[in-house]
Coordinates of C-alpha atoms in Angstrom, one line a residue:
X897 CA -2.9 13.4 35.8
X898 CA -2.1 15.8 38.8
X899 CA -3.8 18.6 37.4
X900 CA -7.1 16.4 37.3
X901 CA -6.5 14.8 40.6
X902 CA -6.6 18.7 41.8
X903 CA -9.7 19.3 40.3
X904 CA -11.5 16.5 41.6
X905 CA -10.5 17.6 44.9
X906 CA -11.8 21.2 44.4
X907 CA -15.2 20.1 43.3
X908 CA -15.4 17.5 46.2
X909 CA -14.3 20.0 48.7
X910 CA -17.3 22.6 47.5
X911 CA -20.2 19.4 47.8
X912 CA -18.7 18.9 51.3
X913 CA -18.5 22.4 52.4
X914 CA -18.4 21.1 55.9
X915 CA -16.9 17.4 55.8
X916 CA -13.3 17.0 57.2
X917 CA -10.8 17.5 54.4
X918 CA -9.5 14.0 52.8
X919 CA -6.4 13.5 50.2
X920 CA -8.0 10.6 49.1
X921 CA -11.6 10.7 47.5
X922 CA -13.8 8.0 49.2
X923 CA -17.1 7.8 47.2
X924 CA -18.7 6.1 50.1
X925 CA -18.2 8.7 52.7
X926 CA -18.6 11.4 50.4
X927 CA -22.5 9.8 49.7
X928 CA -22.4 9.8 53.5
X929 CA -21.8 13.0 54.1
X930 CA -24.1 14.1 52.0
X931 CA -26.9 12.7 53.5
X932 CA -25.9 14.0 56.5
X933 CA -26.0 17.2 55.8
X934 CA -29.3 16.9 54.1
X935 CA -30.8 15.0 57.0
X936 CA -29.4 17.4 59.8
X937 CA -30.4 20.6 57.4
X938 CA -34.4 19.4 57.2
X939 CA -37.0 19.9 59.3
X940 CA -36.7 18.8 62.8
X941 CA -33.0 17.2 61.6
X942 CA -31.2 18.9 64.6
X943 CA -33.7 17.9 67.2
X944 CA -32.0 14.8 68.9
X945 CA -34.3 12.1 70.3
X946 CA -35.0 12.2 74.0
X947 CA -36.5 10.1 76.6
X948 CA -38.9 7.2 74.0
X949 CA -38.7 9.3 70.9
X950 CA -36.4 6.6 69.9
X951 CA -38.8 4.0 70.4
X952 CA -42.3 5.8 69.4
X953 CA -40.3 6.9 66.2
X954 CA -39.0 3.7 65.5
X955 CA -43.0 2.2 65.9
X956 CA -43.7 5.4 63.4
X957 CA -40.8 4.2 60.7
X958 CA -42.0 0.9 60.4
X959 CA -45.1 1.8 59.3
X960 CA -44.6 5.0 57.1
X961 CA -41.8 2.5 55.7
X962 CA -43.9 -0.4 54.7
X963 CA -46.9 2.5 53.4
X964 CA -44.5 3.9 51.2
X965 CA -42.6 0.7 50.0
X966 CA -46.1 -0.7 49.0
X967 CA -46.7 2.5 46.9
X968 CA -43.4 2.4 45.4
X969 CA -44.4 -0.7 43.8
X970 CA -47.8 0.6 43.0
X971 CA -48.0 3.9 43.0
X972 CA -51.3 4.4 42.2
X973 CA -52.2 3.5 45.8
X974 CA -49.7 6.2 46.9
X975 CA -52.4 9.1 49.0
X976 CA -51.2 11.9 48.6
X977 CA -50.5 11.1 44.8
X978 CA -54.6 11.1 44.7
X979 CA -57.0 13.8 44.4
X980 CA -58.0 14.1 48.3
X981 CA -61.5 13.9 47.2
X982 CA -61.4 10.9 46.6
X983 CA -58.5 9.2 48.9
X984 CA -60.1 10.6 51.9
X985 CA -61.5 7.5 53.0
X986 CA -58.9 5.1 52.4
X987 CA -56.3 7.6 54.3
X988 CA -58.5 7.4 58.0
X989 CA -57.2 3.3 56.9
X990 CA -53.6 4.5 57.2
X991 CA -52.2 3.8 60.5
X992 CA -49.8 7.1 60.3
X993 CA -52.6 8.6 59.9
X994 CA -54.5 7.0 63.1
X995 CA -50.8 7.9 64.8
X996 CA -50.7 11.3 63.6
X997 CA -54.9 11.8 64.7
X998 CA -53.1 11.1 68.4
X999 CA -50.6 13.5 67.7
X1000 CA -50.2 16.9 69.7
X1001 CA -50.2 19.0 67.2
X1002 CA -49.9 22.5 69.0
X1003 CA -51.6 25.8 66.6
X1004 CA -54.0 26.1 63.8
X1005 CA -52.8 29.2 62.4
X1006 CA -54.5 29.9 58.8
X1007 CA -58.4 28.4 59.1
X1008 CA -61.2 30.4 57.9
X1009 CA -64.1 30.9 60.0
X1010 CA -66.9 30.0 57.8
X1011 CA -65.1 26.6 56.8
X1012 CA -63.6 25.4 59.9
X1013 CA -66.6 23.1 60.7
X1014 CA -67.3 19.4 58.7
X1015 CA -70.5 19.8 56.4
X1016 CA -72.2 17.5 58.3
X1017 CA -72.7 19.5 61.1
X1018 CA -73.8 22.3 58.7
X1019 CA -76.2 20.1 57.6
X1020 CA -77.7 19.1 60.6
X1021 CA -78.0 22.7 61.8
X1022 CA -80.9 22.6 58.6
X1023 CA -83.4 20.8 60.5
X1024 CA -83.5 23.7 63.3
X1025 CA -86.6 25.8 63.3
X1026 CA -87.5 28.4 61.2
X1027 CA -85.2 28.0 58.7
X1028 CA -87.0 28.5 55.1
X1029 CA -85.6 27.3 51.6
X1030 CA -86.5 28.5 48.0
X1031 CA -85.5 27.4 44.7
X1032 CA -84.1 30.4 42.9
X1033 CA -82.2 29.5 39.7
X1034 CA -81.9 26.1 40.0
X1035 CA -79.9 26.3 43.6
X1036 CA -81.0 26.7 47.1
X1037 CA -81.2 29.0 49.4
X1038 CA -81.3 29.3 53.1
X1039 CA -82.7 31.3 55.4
X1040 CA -83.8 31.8 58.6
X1041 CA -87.3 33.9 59.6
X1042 CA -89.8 34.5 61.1
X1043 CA -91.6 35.8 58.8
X1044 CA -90.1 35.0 55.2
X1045 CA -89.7 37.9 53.2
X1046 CA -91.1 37.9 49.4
X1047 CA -88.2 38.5 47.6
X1048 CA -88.6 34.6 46.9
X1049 CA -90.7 31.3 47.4
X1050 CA -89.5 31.0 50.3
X1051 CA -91.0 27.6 52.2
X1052 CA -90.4 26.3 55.5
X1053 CA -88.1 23.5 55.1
X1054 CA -89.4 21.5 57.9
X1055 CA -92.4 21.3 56.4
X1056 CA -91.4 19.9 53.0
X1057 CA -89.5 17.5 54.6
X1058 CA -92.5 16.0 56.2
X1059 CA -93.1 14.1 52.8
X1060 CA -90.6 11.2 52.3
X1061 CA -90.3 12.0 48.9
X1062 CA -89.6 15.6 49.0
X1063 CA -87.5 15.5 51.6
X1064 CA -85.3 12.4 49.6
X1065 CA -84.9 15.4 46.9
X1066 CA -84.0 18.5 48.8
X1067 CA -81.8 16.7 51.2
X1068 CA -79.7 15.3 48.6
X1069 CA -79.6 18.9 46.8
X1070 CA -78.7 20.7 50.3
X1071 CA -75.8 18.0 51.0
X1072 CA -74.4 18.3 47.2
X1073 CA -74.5 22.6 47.7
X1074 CA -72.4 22.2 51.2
X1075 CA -69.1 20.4 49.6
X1076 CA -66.9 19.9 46.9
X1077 CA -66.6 16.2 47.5
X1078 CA -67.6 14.6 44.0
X1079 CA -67.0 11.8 41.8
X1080 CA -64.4 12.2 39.4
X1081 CA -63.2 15.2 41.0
X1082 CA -60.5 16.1 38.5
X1083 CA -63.1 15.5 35.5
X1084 CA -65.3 17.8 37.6
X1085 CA -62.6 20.3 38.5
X1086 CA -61.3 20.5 35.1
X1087 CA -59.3 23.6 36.3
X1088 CA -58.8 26.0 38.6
X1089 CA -61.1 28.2 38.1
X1090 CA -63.9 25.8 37.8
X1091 CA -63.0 24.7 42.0
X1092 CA -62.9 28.5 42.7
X1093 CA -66.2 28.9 41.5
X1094 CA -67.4 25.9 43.2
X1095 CA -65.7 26.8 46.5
X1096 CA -67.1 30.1 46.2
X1097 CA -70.7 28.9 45.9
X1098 CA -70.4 26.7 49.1
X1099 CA -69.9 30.2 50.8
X1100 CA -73.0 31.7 49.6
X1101 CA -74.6 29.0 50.4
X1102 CA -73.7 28.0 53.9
X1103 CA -73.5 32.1 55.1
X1104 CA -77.0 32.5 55.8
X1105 CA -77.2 29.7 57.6
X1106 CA -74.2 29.9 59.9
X1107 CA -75.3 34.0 60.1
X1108 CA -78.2 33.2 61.9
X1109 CA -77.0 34.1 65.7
X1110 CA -77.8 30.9 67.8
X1111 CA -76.1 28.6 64.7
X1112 CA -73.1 31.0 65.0
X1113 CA -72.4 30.6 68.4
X1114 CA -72.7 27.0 68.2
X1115 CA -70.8 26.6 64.9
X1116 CA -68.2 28.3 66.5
X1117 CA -67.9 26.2 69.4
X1118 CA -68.1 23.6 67.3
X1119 CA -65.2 24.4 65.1
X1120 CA -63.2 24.8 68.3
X1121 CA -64.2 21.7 69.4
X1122 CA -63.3 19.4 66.4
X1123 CA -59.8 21.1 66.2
X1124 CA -59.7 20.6 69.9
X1125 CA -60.6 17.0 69.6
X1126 CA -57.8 16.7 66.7
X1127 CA -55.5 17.8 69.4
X1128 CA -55.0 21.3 68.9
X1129 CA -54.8 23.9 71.5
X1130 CA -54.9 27.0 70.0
X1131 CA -55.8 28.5 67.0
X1132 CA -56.0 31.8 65.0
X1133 CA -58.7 32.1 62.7
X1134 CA -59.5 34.1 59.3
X1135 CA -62.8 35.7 59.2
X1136 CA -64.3 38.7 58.2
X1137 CA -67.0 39.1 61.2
X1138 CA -69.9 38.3 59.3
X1139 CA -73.0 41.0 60.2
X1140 CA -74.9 38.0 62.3
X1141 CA -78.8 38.3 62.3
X1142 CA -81.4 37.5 64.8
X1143 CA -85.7 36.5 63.8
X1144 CA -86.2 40.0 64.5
X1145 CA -84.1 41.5 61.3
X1146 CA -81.4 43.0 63.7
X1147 CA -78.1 43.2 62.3
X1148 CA -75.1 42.8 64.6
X1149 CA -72.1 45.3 64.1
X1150 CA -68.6 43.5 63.6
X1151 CA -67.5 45.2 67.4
X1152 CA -70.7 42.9 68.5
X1153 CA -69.8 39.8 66.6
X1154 CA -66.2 39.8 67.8
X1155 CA -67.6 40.2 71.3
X1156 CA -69.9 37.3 70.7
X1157 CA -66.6 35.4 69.2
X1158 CA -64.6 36.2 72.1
X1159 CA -67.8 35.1 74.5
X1160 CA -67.7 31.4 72.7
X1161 CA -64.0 31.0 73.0
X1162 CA -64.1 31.9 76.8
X1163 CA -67.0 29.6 77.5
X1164 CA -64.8 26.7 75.0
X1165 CA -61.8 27.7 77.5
X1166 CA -63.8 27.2 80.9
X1167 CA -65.3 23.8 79.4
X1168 CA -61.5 22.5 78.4
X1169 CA -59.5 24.2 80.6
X1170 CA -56.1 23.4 78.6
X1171 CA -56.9 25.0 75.7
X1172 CA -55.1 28.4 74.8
X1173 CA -57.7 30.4 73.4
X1174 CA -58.4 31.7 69.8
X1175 CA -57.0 35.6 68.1
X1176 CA -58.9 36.1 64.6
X1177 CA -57.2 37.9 61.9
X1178 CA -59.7 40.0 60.3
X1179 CA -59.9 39.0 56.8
X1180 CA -61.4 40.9 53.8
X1181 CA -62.1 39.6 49.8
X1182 CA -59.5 41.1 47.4
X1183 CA -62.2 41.2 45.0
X1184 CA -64.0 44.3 46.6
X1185 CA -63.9 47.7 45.8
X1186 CA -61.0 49.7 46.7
X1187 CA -63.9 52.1 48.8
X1188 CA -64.7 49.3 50.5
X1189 CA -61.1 47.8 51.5
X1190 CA -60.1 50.7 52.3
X1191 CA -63.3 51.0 54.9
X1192 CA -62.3 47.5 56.5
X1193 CA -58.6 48.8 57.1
X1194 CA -60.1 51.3 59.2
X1195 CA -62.3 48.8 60.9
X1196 CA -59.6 46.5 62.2
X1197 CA -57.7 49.1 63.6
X1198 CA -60.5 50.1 65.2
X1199 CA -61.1 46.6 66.0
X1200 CA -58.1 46.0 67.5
X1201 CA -58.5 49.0 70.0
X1202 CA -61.4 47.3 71.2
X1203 CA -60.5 43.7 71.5
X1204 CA -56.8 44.0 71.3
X1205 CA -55.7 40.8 73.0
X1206 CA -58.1 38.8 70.6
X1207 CA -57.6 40.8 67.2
X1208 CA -54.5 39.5 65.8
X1209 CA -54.3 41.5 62.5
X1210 CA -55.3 41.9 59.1
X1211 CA -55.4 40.1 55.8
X1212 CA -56.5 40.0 52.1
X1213 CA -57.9 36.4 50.6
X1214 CA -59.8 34.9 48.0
X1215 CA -58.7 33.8 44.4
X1216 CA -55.2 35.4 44.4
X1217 CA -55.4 35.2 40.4
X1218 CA -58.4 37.3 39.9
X1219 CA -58.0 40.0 43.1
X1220 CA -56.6 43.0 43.5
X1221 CA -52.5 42.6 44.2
X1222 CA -51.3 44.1 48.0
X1223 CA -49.0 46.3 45.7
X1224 CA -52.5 48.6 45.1
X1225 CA -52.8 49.4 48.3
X1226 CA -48.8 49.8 49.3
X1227 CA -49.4 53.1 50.5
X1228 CA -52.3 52.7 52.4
X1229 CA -51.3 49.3 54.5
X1230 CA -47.3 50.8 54.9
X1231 CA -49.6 53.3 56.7
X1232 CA -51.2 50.6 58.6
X1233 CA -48.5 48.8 59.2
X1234 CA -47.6 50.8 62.2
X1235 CA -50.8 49.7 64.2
X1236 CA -52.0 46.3 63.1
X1237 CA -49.8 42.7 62.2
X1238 CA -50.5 41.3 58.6
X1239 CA -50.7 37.8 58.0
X1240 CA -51.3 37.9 54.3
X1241 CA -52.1 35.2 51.3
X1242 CA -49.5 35.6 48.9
X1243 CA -48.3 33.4 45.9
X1244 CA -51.3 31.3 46.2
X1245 CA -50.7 30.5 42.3
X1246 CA -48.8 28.6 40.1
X1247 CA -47.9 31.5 37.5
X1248 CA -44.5 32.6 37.7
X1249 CA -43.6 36.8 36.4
X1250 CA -47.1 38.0 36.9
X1251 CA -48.9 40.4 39.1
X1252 CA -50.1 37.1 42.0
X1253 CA -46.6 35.8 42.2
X1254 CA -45.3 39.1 42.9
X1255 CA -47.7 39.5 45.9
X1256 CA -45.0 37.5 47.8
X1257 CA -42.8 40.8 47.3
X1258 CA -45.1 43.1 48.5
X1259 CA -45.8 41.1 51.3
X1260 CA -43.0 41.1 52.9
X1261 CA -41.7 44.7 52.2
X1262 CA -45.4 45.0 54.0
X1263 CA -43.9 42.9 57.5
X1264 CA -46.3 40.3 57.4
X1265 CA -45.9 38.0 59.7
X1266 CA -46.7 35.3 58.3
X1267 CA -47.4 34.3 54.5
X1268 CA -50.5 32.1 53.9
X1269 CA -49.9 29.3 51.4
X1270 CA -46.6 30.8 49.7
X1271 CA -47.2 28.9 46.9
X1272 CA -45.0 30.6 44.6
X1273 CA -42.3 31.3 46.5
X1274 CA -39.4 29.3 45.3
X1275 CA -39.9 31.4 42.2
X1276 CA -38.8 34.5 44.3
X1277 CA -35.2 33.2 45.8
X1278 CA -34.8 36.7 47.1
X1279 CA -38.0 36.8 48.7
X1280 CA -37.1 33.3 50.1
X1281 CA -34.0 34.7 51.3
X1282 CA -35.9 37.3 52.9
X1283 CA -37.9 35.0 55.0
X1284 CA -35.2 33.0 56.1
X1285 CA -33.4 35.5 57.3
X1286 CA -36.3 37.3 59.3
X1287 CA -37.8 33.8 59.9
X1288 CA -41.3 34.7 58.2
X1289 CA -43.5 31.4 58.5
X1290 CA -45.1 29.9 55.6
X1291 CA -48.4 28.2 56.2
X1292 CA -48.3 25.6 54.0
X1293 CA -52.3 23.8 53.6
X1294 CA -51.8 20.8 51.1
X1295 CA -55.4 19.5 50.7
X1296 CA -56.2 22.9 49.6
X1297 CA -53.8 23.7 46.9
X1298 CA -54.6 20.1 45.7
X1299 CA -58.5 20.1 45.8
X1300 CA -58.4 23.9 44.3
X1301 CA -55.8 22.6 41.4
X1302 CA -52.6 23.8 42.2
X1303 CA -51.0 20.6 42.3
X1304 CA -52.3 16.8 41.7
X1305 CA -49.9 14.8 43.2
X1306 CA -48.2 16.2 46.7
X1307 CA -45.0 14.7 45.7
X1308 CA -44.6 17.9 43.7
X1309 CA -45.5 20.3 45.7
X1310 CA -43.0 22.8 46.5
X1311 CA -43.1 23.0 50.0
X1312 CA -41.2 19.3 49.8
X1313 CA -37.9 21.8 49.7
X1314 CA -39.3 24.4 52.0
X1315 CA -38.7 21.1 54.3
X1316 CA -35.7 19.9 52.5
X1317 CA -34.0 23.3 53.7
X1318 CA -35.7 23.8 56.9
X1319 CA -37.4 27.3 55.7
X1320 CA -40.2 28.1 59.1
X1321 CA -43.1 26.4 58.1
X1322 CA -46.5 25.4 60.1
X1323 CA -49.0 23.0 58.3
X1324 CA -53.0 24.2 58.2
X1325 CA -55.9 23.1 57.1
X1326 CA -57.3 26.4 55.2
X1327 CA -60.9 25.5 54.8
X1328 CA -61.5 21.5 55.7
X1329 CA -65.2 21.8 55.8
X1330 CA -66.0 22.3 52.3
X1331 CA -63.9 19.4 51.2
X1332 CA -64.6 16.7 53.6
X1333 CA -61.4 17.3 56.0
X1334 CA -61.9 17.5 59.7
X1335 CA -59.5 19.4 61.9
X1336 CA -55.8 19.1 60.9
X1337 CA -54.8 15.8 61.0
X1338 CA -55.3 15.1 57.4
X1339 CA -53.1 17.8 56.2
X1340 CA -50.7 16.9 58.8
X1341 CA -50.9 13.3 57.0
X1342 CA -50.0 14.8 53.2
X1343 CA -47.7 16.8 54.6
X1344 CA -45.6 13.9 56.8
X1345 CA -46.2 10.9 54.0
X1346 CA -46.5 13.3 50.6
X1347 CA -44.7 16.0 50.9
X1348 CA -41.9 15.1 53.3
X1349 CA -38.8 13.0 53.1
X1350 CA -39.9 9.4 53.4
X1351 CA -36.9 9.5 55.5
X1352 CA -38.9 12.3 57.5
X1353 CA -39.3 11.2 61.0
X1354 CA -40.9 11.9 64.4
X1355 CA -38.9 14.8 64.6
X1356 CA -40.1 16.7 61.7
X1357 CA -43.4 16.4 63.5
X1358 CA -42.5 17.5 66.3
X1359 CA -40.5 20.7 65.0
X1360 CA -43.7 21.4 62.8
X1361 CA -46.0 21.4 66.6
X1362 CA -43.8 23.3 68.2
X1363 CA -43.4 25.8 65.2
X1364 CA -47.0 26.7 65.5
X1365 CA -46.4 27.9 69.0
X1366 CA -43.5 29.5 67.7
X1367 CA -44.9 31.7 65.2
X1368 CA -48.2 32.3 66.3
X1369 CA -49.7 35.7 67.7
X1370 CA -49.5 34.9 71.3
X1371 CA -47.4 37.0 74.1
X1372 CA -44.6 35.5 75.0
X1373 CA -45.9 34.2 78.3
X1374 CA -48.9 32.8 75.9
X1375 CA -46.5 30.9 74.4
X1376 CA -44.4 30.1 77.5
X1377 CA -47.8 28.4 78.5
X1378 CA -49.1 26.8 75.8
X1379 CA -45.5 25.1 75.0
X1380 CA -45.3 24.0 78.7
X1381 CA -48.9 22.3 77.8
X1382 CA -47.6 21.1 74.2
X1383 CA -44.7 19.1 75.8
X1384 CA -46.8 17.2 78.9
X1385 CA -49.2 16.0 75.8
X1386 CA -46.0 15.2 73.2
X1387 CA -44.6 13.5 76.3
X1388 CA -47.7 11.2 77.3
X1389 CA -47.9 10.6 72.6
X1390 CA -44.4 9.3 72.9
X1391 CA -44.8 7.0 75.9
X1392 CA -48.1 6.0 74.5
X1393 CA -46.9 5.6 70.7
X1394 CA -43.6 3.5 72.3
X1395 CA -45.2 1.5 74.1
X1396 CA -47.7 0.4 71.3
X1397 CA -51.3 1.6 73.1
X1398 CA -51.6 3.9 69.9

């Protein structure tokens, strides 16, 4: 009888590695305890409430309390349990989410370029002039001239929208080809590599259009805008400096379309003079040639001599499954290492022992700085390990590994114990245009309500904003600026929030 009273002790005392020592077992405080530690070991669990957190969190509770309780007793009106495709709308209902859209949420720090805008505005930019249209296929194409070229039959789009019926047709066809929002998405999206393909199209589709120099400019400042709107202040974006084009057939080098970048986000900084700025991270497809990869590695460095207070650094993206892994060009980036950051995609998949997964080891034997999506990575405990030690964020971007088929339901995504052991994470919105998204707020949403705790509070949000500050690419008086600019807006949220005008 002693020797199991000893025993009972000894696995007791290894649960509660930090709880007081006790002679007697007490169940109660044990389950206490426990919670605790779990509680004080997640995200944002060590902040401590300050000034009306207390009271803006308590507002928060109530009503991420009585969303979830509902769903537990009908969970098939649970969000982030549904295909975001098609949950969209009823989640701007949510009055989280209209508390989180209110939200200070600091960086945007894994967005690419060409999707950072909602399709609607893409869609509007088609009734600009000279833009042409031909059917080649059975999909559209778009294109701006001044003279069409007769490679196709090419028409001018204003044109056939001058008769009602035509315009009915092609209007519906040019809205379907600009997003992956659909009926039945998961029918539709059967797998993964059905979305890819899908997503991939979009991007074909919308390049020429937002190529065309005066709708880049503006598209530009738009996407700033809408993230700026969503309460973002600074964001670092993925693009690969698409060669712009003018009526005239001139091509713009990528030096001039950084310039012309950098131009935009001074004249967005003048206009609102409390946002940060924008770096971009000069991203490449992993499905080009090695020649051509190669090439681009020599162009950001380049790059970066040019503009090197707006070049951030370097990355590889596209379906991780069907690319070429970082490990095939070791040599060449541990080169390149020396002069340029990486911010790569790695363990984007949901394969475990193969050649994708294994990207998150290259990646950061590589130093990268940060590691986009991380999917994979509590596969790799060694490479988890890694990154908590060197405090490597992960940028976690839910609606996207759930609308490209990574996971259905959020509840099982793995981040949930990336915030369970308060691993440095930042939440972004990948490529919210082509699915309906706007900004960050949504993904901010599936991460608080789907993801998290439902015991996750105001805190967790707050750690994840000032995270992005954190591990972003700005100087350290960047940051010391931007944070000072955080906390005046997190301070006039939680007076607001407690005091019930949001």
């Amino acid at each position: 009888m002693m020797m199991e009273r000893i025993v009972t002790l000894s696995i007791l005392s290894i649960v509660l590695v930090s709880s007081a020592p006790t002679t007697t077992p007490n169940y109660w405080a044990l389950r206490h305890n426990i919670l605790h530690e779990e509680a004080v070991q997640s995200i944002g669990g060590n902040l401590p409430l300050e000034g009306q957190e207390r009271a803006a969190n308590t507002r928060l509770m109530i009503h991420k309390k009585q969303e979830i309780d509902k769903a537990f007793l009908n969970p098939d009106i649970f969000l982030p349990a549904r295909n975001f495709l098609e949950a969209f709308g009823d989640i701007e209902k949510s009055r989280v989410f209209q508390i989180i859209k209110k939200l200070p949420k600091g960086a945007v720090l894994h967005v690419h370029h060409k999707a950072m805008v909602h399709a609607d505005w893409i869609y509007n930019a088609t009734f600009r002039e000279n833009l042409y249209v031909c059917d080649r296929n059975g999909d559209l194409e778009l294109q701006f001239f001044r003279t069409p070229s007769r490679d196709c039959d090419w028409k001018l789009l204003s044109h056939l929208r001058k008769n009602p019926i035509l315009a009915e047709s092609i209007n519906e066809r040019i809205r379907k080809q600009l997003t992956m929002v659909v009926e039945n998405p998961e029918q539709v999206y059967s797998h993964i590599d059905v979305g890819w393909i899908k997503f991939e199209q979009i991007f074909d589709f919308i390049t020429p259009v937002i190529g065309y120099k005066p709708v880049a400019e503006d598209h530009f400042y738009q996407g700033l805008k809408e993230l700026y709107d969503d309460n973002v202040l600074y964001v670092e974006v993925k693009s690969g400096v698409p060669k712009l084009y003018d009526l005239d057939g001139r091509r713009y080098s990528d030096n001039e379309v950084v310039g012309i970048f950098e131009k935009v986000t001074q004249r967005f900084k003048n206009d609102h003079p409390d946002f940060i700025g924008v770096k971009i991270i000069y991203t490449k497809g992993r499905m080009l040639s090695d020649a051509k990869v190669h090439g681009f590695m020599d162009r950001v460095v380049q790059l970066k001599r040019d503009y090197p207070d707006f070049i951030a650094g370097f990355d590889l993206a596209g379906q991780e499954d069907k690319g070429k892994t970082l490990r095939s060009y070791a040599d060449r980036l541990n080169e390149l290492k020396k002069q340029i950051n990486f911010f790569f995609h790695a363990g984007e998949t949901n394969w475990y022992g193969t050649s994708t997964d294994e990207n998150l080891i290259d990646a950061v034997l590589l130093n990268t700085k940060r590691i986009g999506h991380g999917y994979a990575i509590m596969k790799h405990q060694r490479v988890l390990d890694y990154v908590k030690l060197n405090r490597i964020a992960i940028e976690v971007c839910p609606i996207s590994n759930q609308v490209l088929g990574l996971v259905k339901d959020l509840r099982n995504h793995p981040a949930s114990v990336l915030f369970a052991e308060g691993v440095p994470v930042v939440i972004s919105n990948d490529d919210p245009g082509l699915w309906g998204s706007r900004a960050l707020s949504y993904d901010f949403y599936e991460a608080f309500m789907g993801i998290m705790s439902g015991n996750a509070d105001i805190r967790a949000l707050k750690q994840l904003a000032m995270n992005s500050i954190i591990y972003s690419s700005l100087s350290p008086g960047e940051q010391a600026r931007a944070m000072n600019i955080w906390k005046k807006k997190w301070i006039s949220f939680v007076n607001e929030l407690s005091s019930g005008i949001i």
